[in-house]
Amino acid sequence: MLSRRSRYALRALIHLAQREAEGPASIAEIARLASAPRKFLEAILLDLKNHNLLVSSRGRSGGYQLATAAEAISFADVIRALDGPLALAPCASKTAFRPCEACPDVATCPVHPALVAAREAVAAVLEGWTLARAAREAPPFQIS
């Protein structure tokens, strides 16, 4: 399951991708358009900044903007930054592999190949889906 943190983050980042040429957006604007609680979103944006997906600037025209081009940021990047590995179990993870507690040997585990295949399928989709693609394909966010 995708966490609320990742869902709000993706909505916020897609908004920033749609307005990439306009410069920084305020937290208030991002929260309103992402339909996210402001305080919760502030913590999420700070985490994304710490993972080098966002940059921030202070002042009257300050706010948050993407750290790199929207084409270079995948959904997988965002989800990994906030939720960790994409794998269903640690034994199937490429980025955080460790043997499962319940399995004595990964090499002979009958479940392991399915978990690896699931991770590869999910990763292929999420790594191929960029913020730029989502920004192009999604309708612009509307202020209600």
PDB file of C-alpha atoms in Angstrom:
ATOM      1  CA  MET A   1       0.000   0.000   0.000  1.00  0.00           C
ATOM      2  CA  LEU A   2       1.173   3.465  -0.820  1.00  0.00           C
ATOM      3  CA  SER A   3       1.413   5.575   2.340  1.00  0.00           C
ATOM      4  CA  ARG A   4      -0.460   8.842   2.764  1.00  0.00           C
ATOM      5  CA  ARG A   5       2.941  10.555   2.921  1.00  0.00           C
ATOM      6  CA  SER A   6       3.849   9.276  -0.532  1.00  0.00           C
ATOM      7  CA  ARG A   7       0.413  10.092  -1.998  1.00  0.00           C
ATOM      8  CA  TYR A   8       0.569  13.680  -0.702  1.00  0.00           C
ATOM      9  CA  ALA A   9       4.193  13.971  -1.835  1.00  0.00           C
ATOM     10  CA  LEU A  10       3.408  12.801  -5.350  1.00  0.00           C
ATOM     11  CA  ARG A  11       0.474  15.206  -5.640  1.00  0.00           C
ATOM     12  CA  ALA A  12       2.651  18.078  -4.381  1.00  0.00           C
ATOM     13  CA  LEU A  13       5.535  17.228  -6.698  1.00  0.00           C
ATOM     14  CA  ILE A  14       3.260  16.862  -9.719  1.00  0.00           C
ATOM     15  CA  HIS A  15       1.932  20.344  -8.967  1.00  0.00           C
ATOM     16  CA  LEU A  16       5.511  21.656  -8.793  1.00  0.00           C
ATOM     17  CA  ALA A  17       6.293  19.903 -12.088  1.00  0.00           C
ATOM     18  CA  GLN A  18       3.279  21.537 -13.735  1.00  0.00           C
ATOM     19  CA  ARG A  19       4.525  24.968 -12.673  1.00  0.00           C
ATOM     20  CA  GLU A  20       8.243  24.217 -12.992  1.00  0.00           C
ATOM     21  CA  ALA A  21       9.002  27.321 -15.066  1.00  0.00           C
ATOM     22  CA  GLU A  22       7.250  29.649 -12.598  1.00  0.00           C
ATOM     23  CA  GLY A  23       9.756  29.250  -9.760  1.00  0.00           C
ATOM     24  CA  PRO A  24       9.121  28.373  -6.126  1.00  0.00           C
ATOM     25  CA  ALA A  25       5.639  27.696  -4.735  1.00  0.00           C
ATOM     26  CA  SER A  26       4.624  28.464  -1.168  1.00  0.00           C
ATOM     27  CA  ILE A  27       3.712  25.694   1.236  1.00  0.00           C
ATOM     28  CA  ALA A  28       0.213  27.178   1.506  1.00  0.00           C
ATOM     29  CA  GLU A  29      -0.281  26.916  -2.273  1.00  0.00           C
ATOM     30  CA  ILE A  30       1.132  23.394  -2.449  1.00  0.00           C
ATOM     31  CA  ALA A  31      -0.970  22.194   0.494  1.00  0.00           C
ATOM     32  CA  ARG A  32      -4.135  23.668  -0.965  1.00  0.00           C
ATOM     33  CA  LEU A  33      -3.608  22.178  -4.410  1.00  0.00           C
ATOM     34  CA  ALA A  34      -2.416  18.811  -3.111  1.00  0.00           C
ATOM     35  CA  SER A  35      -5.379  18.663  -0.690  1.00  0.00           C
ATOM     36  CA  ALA A  36      -2.926  17.976   2.123  1.00  0.00           C
ATOM     37  CA  PRO A  37      -2.830  19.202   5.725  1.00  0.00           C
ATOM     38  CA  ARG A  38      -0.228  21.966   5.812  1.00  0.00           C
ATOM     39  CA  LYS A  39       1.723  20.799   8.886  1.00  0.00           C
ATOM     40  CA  PHE A  40       1.850  17.231   7.599  1.00  0.00           C
ATOM     41  CA  LEU A  41       2.970  18.447   4.176  1.00  0.00           C
ATOM     42  CA  GLU A  42       5.691  20.639   5.715  1.00  0.00           C
ATOM     43  CA  ALA A  43       7.291  17.530   7.233  1.00  0.00           C
ATOM     44  CA  ILE A  44       6.981  15.648   3.938  1.00  0.00           C
ATOM     45  CA  LEU A  45       8.539  18.481   1.931  1.00  0.00           C
ATOM     46  CA  LEU A  46      11.404  18.720   4.415  1.00  0.00           C
ATOM     47  CA  ASP A  47      12.073  14.983   3.989  1.00  0.00           C
ATOM     48  CA  LEU A  48      12.030  15.412   0.209  1.00  0.00           C
ATOM     49  CA  LYS A  49      14.445  18.314   0.532  1.00  0.00           C
ATOM     50  CA  ASN A  50      16.742  16.172   2.696  1.00  0.00           C
ATOM     51  CA  HIS A  51      16.663  13.515  -0.053  1.00  0.00           C
ATOM     52  CA  ASN A  52      17.668  16.171  -2.635  1.00  0.00           C
ATOM     53  CA  LEU A  53      14.369  16.038  -4.516  1.00  0.00           C
ATOM     54  CA  LEU A  54      13.391  19.613  -3.567  1.00  0.00           C
ATOM     55  CA  VAL A  55      15.107  22.907  -2.881  1.00  0.00           C
ATOM     56  CA  SER A  56      13.675  25.732  -0.865  1.00  0.00           C
ATOM     57  CA  SER A  57      14.179  29.451  -0.691  1.00  0.00           C
ATOM     58  CA  ARG A  58      13.144  31.955   1.916  1.00  0.00           C
ATOM     59  CA  GLY A  59      11.516  35.308   1.560  1.00  0.00           C
ATOM     60  CA  ARG A  60       8.496  36.854  -0.053  1.00  0.00           C
ATOM     61  CA  SER A  61       8.890  34.988  -3.344  1.00  0.00           C
ATOM     62  CA  GLY A  62      10.357  31.887  -1.701  1.00  0.00           C
ATOM     63  CA  GLY A  63       9.004  28.397  -1.355  1.00  0.00           C
ATOM     64  CA  TYR A  64       9.737  24.968  -2.759  1.00  0.00           C
ATOM     65  CA  GLN A  65      10.679  23.832  -6.234  1.00  0.00           C
ATOM     66  CA  LEU A  66      12.062  20.675  -7.765  1.00  0.00           C
ATOM     67  CA  ALA A  67      15.798  20.162  -7.246  1.00  0.00           C
ATOM     68  CA  THR A  68      16.202  18.677 -10.733  1.00  0.00           C
ATOM     69  CA  ALA A  69      14.121  18.504 -13.887  1.00  0.00           C
ATOM     70  CA  ALA A  70      10.752  16.785 -13.502  1.00  0.00           C
ATOM     71  CA  GLU A  71      11.851  14.317 -16.183  1.00  0.00           C
ATOM     72  CA  ALA A  72      14.656  13.121 -13.893  1.00  0.00           C
ATOM     73  CA  ILE A  73      12.456  12.363 -10.854  1.00  0.00           C
ATOM     74  CA  SER A  74      10.527   9.094 -10.921  1.00  0.00           C
ATOM     75  CA  PHE A  75       7.671   7.985  -8.728  1.00  0.00           C
ATOM     76  CA  ALA A  76      10.058   5.298  -7.421  1.00  0.00           C
ATOM     77  CA  ASP A  77      12.499   8.007  -6.268  1.00  0.00           C
ATOM     78  CA  VAL A  78       9.766   9.688  -4.242  1.00  0.00           C
ATOM     79  CA  ILE A  79       8.372   6.500  -2.732  1.00  0.00           C
ATOM     80  CA  ARG A  80      11.814   5.205  -1.801  1.00  0.00           C
ATOM     81  CA  ALA A  81      12.688   8.522  -0.174  1.00  0.00           C
ATOM     82  CA  LEU A  82       9.605   8.461   2.042  1.00  0.00           C
ATOM     83  CA  ASP A  83       8.610   4.810   2.455  1.00  0.00           C
ATOM     84  CA  GLY A  84      11.784   2.881   1.778  1.00  0.00           C
ATOM     85  CA  PRO A  85      12.262  -0.051  -0.618  1.00  0.00           C
ATOM     86  CA  LEU A  86       9.597  -1.006  -3.147  1.00  0.00           C
ATOM     87  CA  ALA A  87       9.889  -4.730  -2.377  1.00  0.00           C
ATOM     88  CA  LEU A  88       7.171  -6.608  -0.495  1.00  0.00           C
ATOM     89  CA  ALA A  89       9.779  -8.340   1.686  1.00  0.00           C
ATOM     90  CA  PRO A  90      13.365  -7.454   2.615  1.00  0.00           C
ATOM     91  CA  CYS A  91      14.718 -10.569   0.866  1.00  0.00           C
ATOM     92  CA  ALA A  92      13.433  -9.215  -2.474  1.00  0.00           C
ATOM     93  CA  SER A  93      14.834  -5.704  -2.095  1.00  0.00           C
ATOM     94  CA  LYS A  94      17.678  -4.447  -4.274  1.00  0.00           C
ATOM     95  CA  THR A  95      18.363  -1.411  -2.081  1.00  0.00           C
ATOM     96  CA  ALA A  96      17.838  -2.874   1.411  1.00  0.00           C
ATOM     97  CA  PHE A  97      18.306  -6.645   1.088  1.00  0.00           C
ATOM     98  CA  ARG A  98      18.308  -8.781   4.185  1.00  0.00           C
ATOM     99  CA  PRO A  99      17.134 -12.350   4.725  1.00  0.00           C
ATOM    100  CA  CYS A 100      13.618 -12.811   6.074  1.00  0.00           C
ATOM    101  CA  GLU A 101      13.353 -14.002   9.663  1.00  0.00           C
ATOM    102  CA  ALA A 102      10.955 -16.826   8.766  1.00  0.00           C
ATOM    103  CA  CYS A 103      13.026 -18.199   5.882  1.00  0.00           C
ATOM    104  CA  PRO A 104      16.143 -20.254   6.622  1.00  0.00           C
ATOM    105  CA  ASP A 105      17.628 -19.915   3.100  1.00  0.00           C
ATOM    106  CA  VAL A 106      16.771 -17.383   0.395  1.00  0.00           C
ATOM    107  CA  ALA A 107      18.259 -19.606  -2.322  1.00  0.00           C
ATOM    108  CA  THR A 108      15.816 -22.429  -1.628  1.00  0.00           C
ATOM    109  CA  CYS A 109      12.789 -20.374  -0.601  1.00  0.00           C
ATOM    110  CA  PRO A 110       9.797 -21.178  -2.847  1.00  0.00           C
ATOM    111  CA  VAL A 111       8.265 -17.708  -2.267  1.00  0.00           C
ATOM    112  CA  HIS A 112      11.379 -15.640  -3.030  1.00  0.00           C
ATOM    113  CA  PRO A 113      11.182 -15.784  -6.879  1.00  0.00           C
ATOM    114  CA  ALA A 114       7.610 -14.445  -6.835  1.00  0.00           C
ATOM    115  CA  LEU A 115       8.573 -11.606  -4.489  1.00  0.00           C
ATOM    116  CA  VAL A 116      11.499 -10.663  -6.734  1.00  0.00           C
ATOM    117  CA  ALA A 117       9.268 -10.746  -9.828  1.00  0.00           C
ATOM    118  CA  ALA A 118       6.703  -8.538  -8.077  1.00  0.00           C
ATOM    119  CA  ARG A 119       9.389  -6.045  -7.050  1.00  0.00           C
ATOM    120  CA  GLU A 120      10.781  -5.929 -10.583  1.00  0.00           C
ATOM    121  CA  ALA A 121       7.334  -5.343 -12.100  1.00  0.00           C
ATOM    122  CA  VAL A 122       6.455  -2.591  -9.623  1.00  0.00           C
ATOM    123  CA  ALA A 123       9.887  -0.989  -9.974  1.00  0.00           C
ATOM    124  CA  ALA A 124       9.663  -1.022 -13.780  1.00  0.00           C
ATOM    125  CA  VAL A 125       6.414   0.938 -13.708  1.00  0.00           C
ATOM    126  CA  LEU A 126       7.354   3.373 -10.933  1.00  0.00           C
ATOM    127  CA  GLU A 127      10.874   4.021 -12.243  1.00  0.00           C
ATOM    128  CA  GLY A 128       9.461   4.705 -15.707  1.00  0.00           C
ATOM    129  CA  TRP A 129       6.777   7.097 -14.494  1.00  0.00           C
ATOM    130  CA  THR A 130       8.323  10.529 -14.013  1.00  0.00           C
ATOM    131  CA  LEU A 131       6.908  13.703 -12.537  1.00  0.00           C
ATOM    132  CA  ALA A 132       7.096  15.230 -16.022  1.00  0.00           C
ATOM    133  CA  ARG A 133       4.947  12.456 -17.458  1.00  0.00           C
ATOM    134  CA  ALA A 134       2.414  12.780 -14.657  1.00  0.00           C
ATOM    135  CA  ALA A 135       2.362  16.558 -15.088  1.00  0.00           C
ATOM    136  CA  ARG A 136       1.702  16.192 -18.828  1.00  0.00           C
ATOM    137  CA  GLU A 137      -0.984  13.537 -18.470  1.00  0.00           C
ATOM    138  CA  ALA A 138      -2.814  14.916 -15.435  1.00  0.00           C
ATOM    139  CA  PRO A 139      -5.152  17.881 -15.639  1.00  0.00           C
ATOM    140  CA  PRO A 140      -3.788  20.981 -13.896  1.00  0.00           C
ATOM    141  CA  PHE A 141      -4.665  21.254 -10.230  1.00  0.00           C
ATOM    142  CA  GLN A 142      -7.542  23.618  -9.592  1.00  0.00           C
ATOM    143  CA  ILE A 143      -8.022  25.862  -6.581  1.00  0.00           C
ATOM    144  CA  SER A 144     -11.464  25.237  -5.179  1.00  0.00           C
TER     145      SER A 144
END
